[in-house]
PDB file of C-alpha atoms and ligand atoms in Angstrom:
ATOM      1  CA  MET A   1      12.821 -22.118  -7.941  1.00  0.00           C
ATOM      2  CA  PHE A   2      14.783 -19.386 -10.137  1.00  0.00           C
ATOM      3  CA  GLY A   3      17.267 -20.435 -10.981  1.00  0.00           C
ATOM      4  CA  LYS A   4      20.406 -17.892 -12.416  1.00  0.00           C
ATOM      5  CA  LEU A   5      19.384 -14.698 -12.513  1.00  0.00           C
ATOM      6  CA  ASP A   6      19.658 -12.388 -15.406  1.00  0.00           C
ATOM      7  CA  GLU A   7      21.390  -9.049 -14.626  1.00  0.00           C
ATOM      8  CA  GLU A   8      18.500  -7.490 -15.832  1.00  0.00           C
ATOM      9  CA  THR A   9      16.665  -8.445 -12.279  1.00  0.00           C
ATOM     10  CA  LYS A  10      18.800  -9.462 -10.212  1.00  0.00           C
ATOM     11  CA  LYS A  11      18.778  -5.353 -10.480  1.00  0.00           C
ATOM     12  CA  ARG A  12      15.102  -5.697  -9.938  1.00  0.00           C
ATOM     13  CA  LEU A  13      15.455  -7.696  -5.680  1.00  0.00           C
ATOM     14  CA  PRO A  14      16.775  -5.637  -3.475  1.00  0.00           C
ATOM     15  CA  PRO A  15      19.409  -6.954  -0.456  1.00  0.00           C
ATOM     16  CA  GLY A  16      17.956 -10.345   1.179  1.00  0.00           C
ATOM     17  CA  GLN A  17      15.095 -10.518  -0.703  1.00  0.00           C
ATOM     18  CA  HIS A  18      14.450 -13.990  -3.094  1.00  0.00           C
ATOM     19  CA  LEU A  19      11.967 -14.169  -5.830  1.00  0.00           C
ATOM     20  CA  THR A  20       8.242 -16.037  -5.917  1.00  0.00           C
ATOM     21  CA  ASP A  21       5.790 -16.414  -8.740  1.00  0.00           C
ATOM     22  CA  ARG A  22       3.081 -17.579  -6.519  1.00  0.00           C
ATOM     23  CA  PHE A  23       0.995 -14.854  -4.312  1.00  0.00           C
ATOM     24  CA  PRO A  24       1.523 -15.482  -0.885  1.00  0.00           C
ATOM     25  CA  VAL A  25      -1.395 -14.102   1.823  1.00  0.00           C
ATOM     26  CA  LEU A  26       0.496 -11.677   4.562  1.00  0.00           C
ATOM     27  CA  HIS A  27      -1.826 -10.865   7.261  1.00  0.00           C
ATOM     28  CA  TYR A  28      -2.444 -10.635  11.228  1.00  0.00           C
ATOM     29  CA  GLY A  29      -5.352 -11.762  11.836  1.00  0.00           C
ATOM     30  CA  PRO A  30      -9.133 -12.694  10.226  1.00  0.00           C
ATOM     31  CA  VAL A  31     -10.294 -11.810   5.872  1.00  0.00           C
ATOM     32  CA  PRO A  32     -12.997  -9.625   7.504  1.00  0.00           C
ATOM     33  CA  ARG A  33     -15.927  -9.545   5.782  1.00  0.00           C
ATOM     34  CA  MET A  34     -17.422  -7.108   3.333  1.00  0.00           C
ATOM     35  CA  ASN A  35     -20.244  -5.169   2.531  1.00  0.00           C
ATOM     36  CA  LEU A  36     -20.310  -3.060  -0.419  1.00  0.00           C
ATOM     37  CA  GLU A  37     -23.795  -0.797   1.057  1.00  0.00           C
ATOM     38  CA  THR A  38     -22.746   0.085   3.694  1.00  0.00           C
ATOM     39  CA  TRP A  39     -18.988   0.008   2.933  1.00  0.00           C
ATOM     40  CA  MET A  40     -16.217   3.639   2.774  1.00  0.00           C
ATOM     41  CA  PHE A  41     -13.717   5.694   2.217  1.00  0.00           C
ATOM     42  CA  ARG A  42     -12.846   8.784   4.903  1.00  0.00           C
ATOM     43  CA  VAL A  43     -10.248  10.639   4.415  1.00  0.00           C
ATOM     44  CA  TRP A  44     -10.150  12.756   8.362  1.00  0.00           C
ATOM     45  CA  GLY A  45      -7.538  14.867   9.414  1.00  0.00           C
ATOM     46  CA  GLU A  46      -5.242  17.203   8.717  1.00  0.00           C
ATOM     47  CA  VAL A  47      -7.782  18.060   5.360  1.00  0.00           C
ATOM     48  CA  GLU A  48      -9.780  21.740   5.494  1.00  0.00           C
ATOM     49  CA  LYS A  49     -12.704  19.241   4.722  1.00  0.00           C
ATOM     50  CA  PRO A  50     -13.839  15.411   5.568  1.00  0.00           C
ATOM     51  CA  LEU A  51     -14.607  13.271   2.898  1.00  0.00           C
ATOM     52  CA  ALA A  52     -16.679  10.336   2.981  1.00  0.00           C
ATOM     53  CA  LEU A  53     -16.939   8.739  -0.042  1.00  0.00           C
ATOM     54  CA  THR A  54     -19.809   4.990  -0.898  1.00  0.00           C
ATOM     55  CA  TRP A  55     -18.186   2.595  -2.842  1.00  0.00           C
ATOM     56  CA  GLN A  56     -20.549   3.955  -5.689  1.00  0.00           C
ATOM     57  CA  GLU A  57     -18.744   7.463  -5.566  1.00  0.00           C
ATOM     58  CA  PHE A  58     -15.610   5.846  -4.565  1.00  0.00           C
ATOM     59  CA  SER A  59     -15.257   3.810  -8.447  1.00  0.00           C
ATOM     60  CA  ALA A  60     -16.594   6.160 -10.383  1.00  0.00           C
ATOM     61  CA  LEU A  61     -12.850   7.757  -9.176  1.00  0.00           C
ATOM     62  CA  PRO A  62     -10.664   8.582 -12.058  1.00  0.00           C
ATOM     63  CA  ARG A  63      -8.548   5.893 -12.056  1.00  0.00           C
ATOM     64  CA  THR A  64      -5.155   4.697 -12.584  1.00  0.00           C
ATOM     65  CA  ARG A  65      -3.287   1.273 -14.330  1.00  0.00           C
ATOM     66  CA  LEU A  66       0.129   0.404 -12.282  1.00  0.00           C
ATOM     67  CA  ARG A  67       3.174  -2.267 -13.101  1.00  0.00           C
ATOM     68  CA  MET A  68       4.966  -2.730  -9.698  1.00  0.00           C
ATOM     69  CA  ASP A  69       7.500  -4.667  -7.826  1.00  0.00           C
ATOM     70  CA  ILE A  70       6.063  -5.426  -4.292  1.00  0.00           C
ATOM     71  CA  HIS A  71       8.561  -6.308  -1.796  1.00  0.00           C
ATOM     72  CA  CYS A  72       7.520  -8.993   1.817  1.00  0.00           C
ATOM     73  CA  VAL A  73       9.855  -7.505   4.634  1.00  0.00           C
ATOM     74  CA  THR A  74       9.255 -11.542   5.093  1.00  0.00           C
ATOM     75  CA  THR A  75      11.814 -11.693   1.916  1.00  0.00           C
ATOM     76  CA  TRP A  76       9.587 -12.453  -0.720  1.00  0.00           C
ATOM     77  CA  SER A  77       9.157 -10.088  -3.588  1.00  0.00           C
ATOM     78  CA  LYS A  78       6.866 -10.550  -7.005  1.00  0.00           C
ATOM     79  CA  LEU A  79       8.518  -8.700 -10.515  1.00  0.00           C
ATOM     80  CA  ASP A  80       5.512  -7.543 -12.648  1.00  0.00           C
ATOM     81  CA  THR A  81       2.240  -6.758 -10.472  1.00  0.00           C
ATOM     82  CA  VAL A  82      -0.953  -5.273 -12.172  1.00  0.00           C
ATOM     83  CA  TRP A  83      -2.947  -2.925  -9.993  1.00  0.00           C
ATOM     84  CA  GLU A  84      -5.766  -0.519 -10.761  1.00  0.00           C
ATOM     85  CA  GLY A  85      -7.629   2.194  -8.936  1.00  0.00           C
ATOM     86  CA  VAL A  86      -7.136   4.936  -7.370  1.00  0.00           C
ATOM     87  CA  SER A  87      -4.316   7.507  -6.821  1.00  0.00           C
ATOM     88  CA  LEU A  88      -3.651   9.479  -4.614  1.00  0.00           C
ATOM     89  CA  LYS A  89      -2.200  11.576  -5.702  1.00  0.00           C
ATOM     90  CA  THR A  90      -4.491  12.561  -7.879  1.00  0.00           C
ATOM     91  CA  LEU A  91      -7.745  12.959  -5.273  1.00  0.00           C
ATOM     92  CA  LEU A  92      -5.337  15.752  -4.417  1.00  0.00           C
ATOM     93  CA  ASP A  93      -4.827  17.440  -7.894  1.00  0.00           C
ATOM     94  CA  SER A  94      -8.677  17.895  -8.414  1.00  0.00           C
ATOM     95  CA  GLY A  95      -9.810  19.349  -4.999  1.00  0.00           C
ATOM     96  CA  LEU A  96     -11.349  16.358  -3.703  1.00  0.00           C
ATOM     97  CA  ILE A  97      -8.989  16.793  -0.854  1.00  0.00           C
ATOM     98  CA  VAL A  98      -6.962  19.351   0.266  1.00  0.00           C
ATOM     99  CA  PRO A  99      -4.785  18.853   3.092  1.00  0.00           C
ATOM    100  CA  THR A 100      -3.705  21.793   5.824  1.00  0.00           C
ATOM    101  CA  SER A 101      -0.370  23.033   5.091  1.00  0.00           C
ATOM    102  CA  SER A 102       0.560  21.759   8.684  1.00  0.00           C
ATOM    103  CA  ALA A 103       0.066  18.286   6.666  1.00  0.00           C
ATOM    104  CA  ARG A 104       2.701  15.838   6.669  1.00  0.00           C
ATOM    105  CA  PHE A 105       1.783  12.055   7.201  1.00  0.00           C
ATOM    106  CA  VAL A 106      -0.873  10.205   6.835  1.00  0.00           C
ATOM    107  CA  ILE A 107      -2.077   6.741   8.559  1.00  0.00           C
ATOM    108  CA  GLN A 108      -4.780   4.694   6.055  1.00  0.00           C
ATOM    109  CA  HIS A 109      -6.966   2.832   8.289  1.00  0.00           C
ATOM    110  CA  ALA A 110      -8.758  -0.176   7.922  1.00  0.00           C
ATOM    111  CA  GLU A 111     -10.652  -2.777   9.059  1.00  0.00           C
ATOM    112  CA  TYR A 112     -10.185  -3.970  12.882  1.00  0.00           C
ATOM    113  CA  GLY A 113      -7.846  -1.068  13.234  1.00  0.00           C
ATOM    114  CA  TYR A 114      -5.185  -1.695  11.187  1.00  0.00           C
ATOM    115  CA  THR A 115      -2.802   1.496  10.571  1.00  0.00           C
ATOM    116  CA  THR A 116       0.358   1.853   9.030  1.00  0.00           C
ATOM    117  CA  ASN A 117       2.028   5.219   8.563  1.00  0.00           C
ATOM    118  CA  LEU A 118       4.031   7.288   5.144  1.00  0.00           C
ATOM    119  CA  PRO A 119       4.801  10.709   5.039  1.00  0.00           C
ATOM    120  CA  LEU A 120       2.389  12.475   2.857  1.00  0.00           C
ATOM    121  CA  GLU A 121       5.373  13.176  -0.176  1.00  0.00           C
ATOM    122  CA  VAL A 122       5.578   8.881   0.061  1.00  0.00           C
ATOM    123  CA  MET A 123       2.058   8.692  -0.948  1.00  0.00           C
ATOM    124  CA  LEU A 124       1.412  11.303  -3.425  1.00  0.00           C
ATOM    125  CA  ALA A 125       3.993   9.459  -5.343  1.00  0.00           C
ATOM    126  CA  GLN A 126       3.448   7.092  -8.653  1.00  0.00           C
ATOM    127  CA  ASN A 127       4.416   4.324  -6.781  1.00  0.00           C
ATOM    128  CA  PHE A 128       1.345   4.640  -3.714  1.00  0.00           C
ATOM    129  CA  LEU A 129      -2.169   2.811  -5.308  1.00  0.00           C
ATOM    130  CA  LEU A 130      -5.450   2.672  -3.419  1.00  0.00           C
ATOM    131  CA  ALA A 131      -6.858   0.412  -5.446  1.00  0.00           C
ATOM    132  CA  THR A 132      -9.222  -1.736  -5.927  1.00  0.00           C
ATOM    133  CA  HIS A 133      -8.238  -4.776  -8.949  1.00  0.00           C
ATOM    134  CA  TYR A 134      -5.259  -6.332  -9.162  1.00  0.00           C
ATOM    135  CA  GLU A 135      -4.478  -8.677 -12.184  1.00  0.00           C
ATOM    136  CA  GLY A 136      -7.242  -7.176 -14.290  1.00  0.00           C
ATOM    137  CA  GLN A 137     -10.207  -8.456 -11.704  1.00  0.00           C
ATOM    138  CA  PRO A 138     -11.554  -6.848  -8.292  1.00  0.00           C
ATOM    139  CA  LEU A 139      -9.043  -7.478  -5.537  1.00  0.00           C
ATOM    140  CA  THR A 140     -10.310 -10.486  -3.307  1.00  0.00           C
ATOM    141  CA  PRO A 141     -10.414 -10.761   0.667  1.00  0.00           C
ATOM    142  CA  GLU A 142      -7.605 -12.559   1.172  1.00  0.00           C
ATOM    143  CA  HIS A 143      -5.993  -9.679  -1.228  1.00  0.00           C
ATOM    144  CA  GLY A 144      -8.070  -7.388   0.857  1.00  0.00           C
ATOM    145  CA  ALA A 145     -11.009  -6.168  -1.023  1.00  0.00           C
ATOM    146  CA  PRO A 146     -12.609  -3.871  -1.776  1.00  0.00           C
ATOM    147  CA  LEU A 147      -9.546  -1.951  -1.071  1.00  0.00           C
ATOM    148  CA  ARG A 148      -6.115  -1.606  -0.424  1.00  0.00           C
ATOM    149  CA  GLY A 149      -3.078   0.401  -0.293  1.00  0.00           C
ATOM    150  CA  VAL A 150      -0.223  -0.674  -2.408  1.00  0.00           C
ATOM    151  CA  CYS A 151       3.507   0.000  -2.420  1.00  0.00           C
ATOM    152  CA  GLY A 152       5.984  -1.309  -5.117  1.00  0.00           C
ATOM    153  CA  ALA A 153       9.199  -0.601  -7.016  1.00  0.00           C
ATOM    154  CA  ILE A 154       9.109   1.227 -10.731  1.00  0.00           C
ATOM    155  CA  PRO A 155      11.482  -0.780 -12.608  1.00  0.00           C
ATOM    156  CA  GLY A 156      14.038   2.262 -12.958  1.00  0.00           C
ATOM    157  CA  ARG A 157      11.902   5.360 -11.200  1.00  0.00           C
ATOM    158  CA  ASP A 158      15.214   5.311  -8.508  1.00  0.00           C
ATOM    159  CA  ASP A 159      13.827   8.427  -8.313  1.00  0.00           C
ATOM    160  CA  LEU A 160      11.058   7.990  -5.900  1.00  0.00           C
ATOM    161  CA  LYS A 161      10.822   5.847  -2.538  1.00  0.00           C
ATOM    162  CA  ASP A 162      10.214   2.256  -1.591  1.00  0.00           C
ATOM    163  CA  VAL A 163       9.405   0.850   0.857  1.00  0.00           C
ATOM    164  CA  TYR A 164       8.247  -2.737   2.010  1.00  0.00           C
ATOM    165  CA  PHE A 165       4.297  -4.263   0.977  1.00  0.00           C
ATOM    166  CA  TRP A 166       3.319  -4.248   5.369  1.00  0.00           C
ATOM    167  CA  LYS A 167       3.294  -0.475   3.926  1.00  0.00           C
ATOM    168  CA  GLY A 168       0.617  -0.858   2.328  1.00  0.00           C
ATOM    169  CA  ALA A 169      -3.787  -1.510   4.606  1.00  0.00           C
ATOM    170  CA  LYS A 170      -5.690  -3.850   3.303  1.00  0.00           C
ATOM    171  CA  TRP A 171      -9.429  -3.999   3.194  1.00  0.00           C
ATOM    172  CA  LEU A 172      -8.450  -0.176   3.193  1.00  0.00           C
ATOM    173  CA  ARG A 173     -10.916   2.412   5.451  1.00  0.00           C
ATOM    174  CA  GLY A 174      -9.767   5.379   5.834  1.00  0.00           C
ATOM    175  CA  LEU A 175      -7.196   7.714   5.252  1.00  0.00           C
ATOM    176  CA  GLU A 176      -5.915  10.373   8.391  1.00  0.00           C
ATOM    177  CA  PHE A 177      -3.936  13.364   7.355  1.00  0.00           C
ATOM    178  CA  LEU A 178      -1.294  13.887  10.403  1.00  0.00           C
ATOM    179  CA  GLY A 179       0.874  17.226  11.095  1.00  0.00           C
ATOM    180  CA  THR A 180       3.659  14.251  13.087  1.00  0.00           C
ATOM    181  CA  ASP A 181       4.126  10.940  12.697  1.00  0.00           C
ATOM    182  CA  VAL A 182       2.112   8.334  14.413  1.00  0.00           C
ATOM    183  CA  PRO A 183       3.583   4.605  14.236  1.00  0.00           C
ATOM    184  CA  GLY A 184       1.161   2.194  12.466  1.00  0.00           C
ATOM    185  CA  PHE A 185       0.337  -1.745  13.993  1.00  0.00           C
ATOM    186  CA  TRP A 186       3.722  -3.022  12.756  1.00  0.00           C
ATOM    187  CA  GLU A 187       5.561  -0.328  13.367  1.00  0.00           C
ATOM    188  CA  ARG A 188       4.881  -0.348  17.083  1.00  0.00           C
ATOM    189  CA  ALA A 189       5.438  -3.800  17.169  1.00  0.00           C
ATOM    190  CA  GLY A 190       9.196  -3.188  16.013  1.00  0.00           C
ATOM    191  CA  TYR A 191       9.608  -2.701  12.641  1.00  0.00           C
ATOM    192  CA  HIS A 192      11.301   0.264  11.089  1.00  0.00           C
ATOM    193  CA  ASN A 193       9.390   3.668  10.723  1.00  0.00           C
ATOM    194  CA  GLU A 194      10.964   4.483   7.123  1.00  0.00           C
ATOM    195  CA  ALA A 195      10.645   0.941   5.748  1.00  0.00           C
ATOM    196  CA  ASP A 196      13.459   1.779   2.860  1.00  0.00           C
ATOM    197  CA  ILE A 197      13.656  -2.419   0.979  1.00  0.00           C
ATOM    198  CA  TRP A 198      16.936  -0.982  -0.749  1.00  0.00           C
ATOM    199  CA  LEU A 199      18.665  -0.090   2.576  1.00  0.00           C
ATOM    200  CA  GLU A 200      16.568  -3.133   4.957  1.00  0.00           C
ATOM    201  CA  GLU A 201      15.374  -1.505   7.004  1.00  0.00           C
ATOM    202  CA  ARG A 202      13.009  -4.308   8.893  1.00  0.00           C
ATOM    203  CA  ARG A 203      13.242  -4.573  12.343  1.00  0.00           C
ATOM    204  CA  ALA A 204      13.538  -0.801  13.787  1.00  0.00           C
ATOM    205  CA  ASP A 205      17.218  -1.221  14.697  1.00  0.00           C
ATOM    206  CA  ASP A 206      17.998  -1.423  11.815  1.00  0.00           C
TER     207      ASP A 206
HETATM  208  N1  LIG B   1      -5.058  -4.610   7.024  1.00  0.00           N
HETATM  209  C1  LIG B   1      -3.655  -5.304   6.787  1.00  0.00           C
HETATM  210  N2  LIG B   1      -3.169  -5.420   5.769  1.00  0.00           N
HETATM  211  C2  LIG B   1      -2.624  -5.375   6.070  1.00  0.00           C
HETATM  212  C3  LIG B   1      -1.322  -6.651   6.528  1.00  0.00           C
HETATM  213  C4  LIG B   1      -2.294  -7.016   7.714  1.00  0.00           C
HETATM  214  O1  LIG B   1      -2.168  -7.636   8.817  1.00  0.00           O
HETATM  215  N3  LIG B   1      -3.913  -6.248   7.868  1.00  0.00           N
HETATM  216  N4  LIG B   1       0.097  -6.708   6.410  1.00  0.00           N
HETATM  217  C5  LIG B   1       0.691  -6.422   5.660  1.00  0.00           C
HETATM  218  C6  LIG B   1       1.876  -6.892   4.866  1.00  0.00           C
HETATM  219  S1  LIG B   1       2.715  -7.895   6.627  1.00  0.00           S
HETATM  220  C7  LIG B   1       2.135  -7.364   3.725  1.00  0.00           C
HETATM  221  S2  LIG B   1       3.009  -8.333   3.020  1.00  0.00           S
HETATM  222  C8  LIG B   1       1.113  -7.304   2.715  1.00  0.00           C
HETATM  223  C9  LIG B   1       0.486  -9.083   2.096  1.00  0.00           C
HETATM  224  O2  LIG B   1      -0.116  -8.586   1.152  1.00  0.00           O
HETATM  225  P1  LIG B   1      -1.546  -9.845   0.117  1.00  0.00           P
HETATM  226  O3  LIG B   1      -1.531 -10.947   1.857  1.00  0.00           O
HETATM  227  O4  LIG B   1      -1.728  -9.515  -0.257  1.00  0.00           O
HETATM  228  O5  LIG B   1       0.050 -10.415  -0.080  1.00  0.00           O
HETATM  229  O6  LIG B   1      -0.264  -7.137   3.397  1.00  0.00           O
HETATM  230  C10 LIG B   1      -0.598  -6.114   4.130  1.00  0.00           C
HETATM  231  N5  LIG B   1      -1.191  -5.030   4.862  1.00  0.00           N
HETATM  232 MO1  LIG B   2       4.639  -8.161   4.682  1.00  0.00          MO
END
């Protein structure tokens, strides 16, 4: 489908990955139905005060737009995807979320009990977003509407940690801050806890 890759593109493609210009849909289980009237976004655990926001309140938060390359562990990669939403760092900087001094990890909790875990530090970086929009449009149901975690790679930002796309939960409903790490859904199923795309941390024994 893609012919010879130029040098610039090659550098952006992690080992073992190939490019697609489609946007595959990948998840375990059915697509949940959403009801924005009853939808709540919650933050709990190692935070000074638990938080609960309605969809209207979440939609009023300061927003960020981000261009990233995304890399699925099943080996497809998609370059230059554009996302819009709220960065976790903004929520901490504004004081809306205040982690306790022992907070080190965050679990994303999604509909139907899907979870995925990341170090707090990774989720506070520029390449992680709580996204409501993809390519200027609200997320479609199959891609995680109304809210999903998104993690990708920003070309040229070698200082950031880049993880596989499963580390962003579609149909995100809450964040649990923790002092110690707890593996999420795919992590318990044998996928690598760290999931670094450049080190090919796919399965736990990779
Ligand atoms: N809630 C939920 N989120 C999920 C998953 C899932 O099974 N359930 N799968 C993950 C995986 S493995 C990938 S590659 C991406 C796929 O996102 P997409 O369907 O928008 O391409 O969602 C991630 N988030
Ligand atoms: Mo994936």
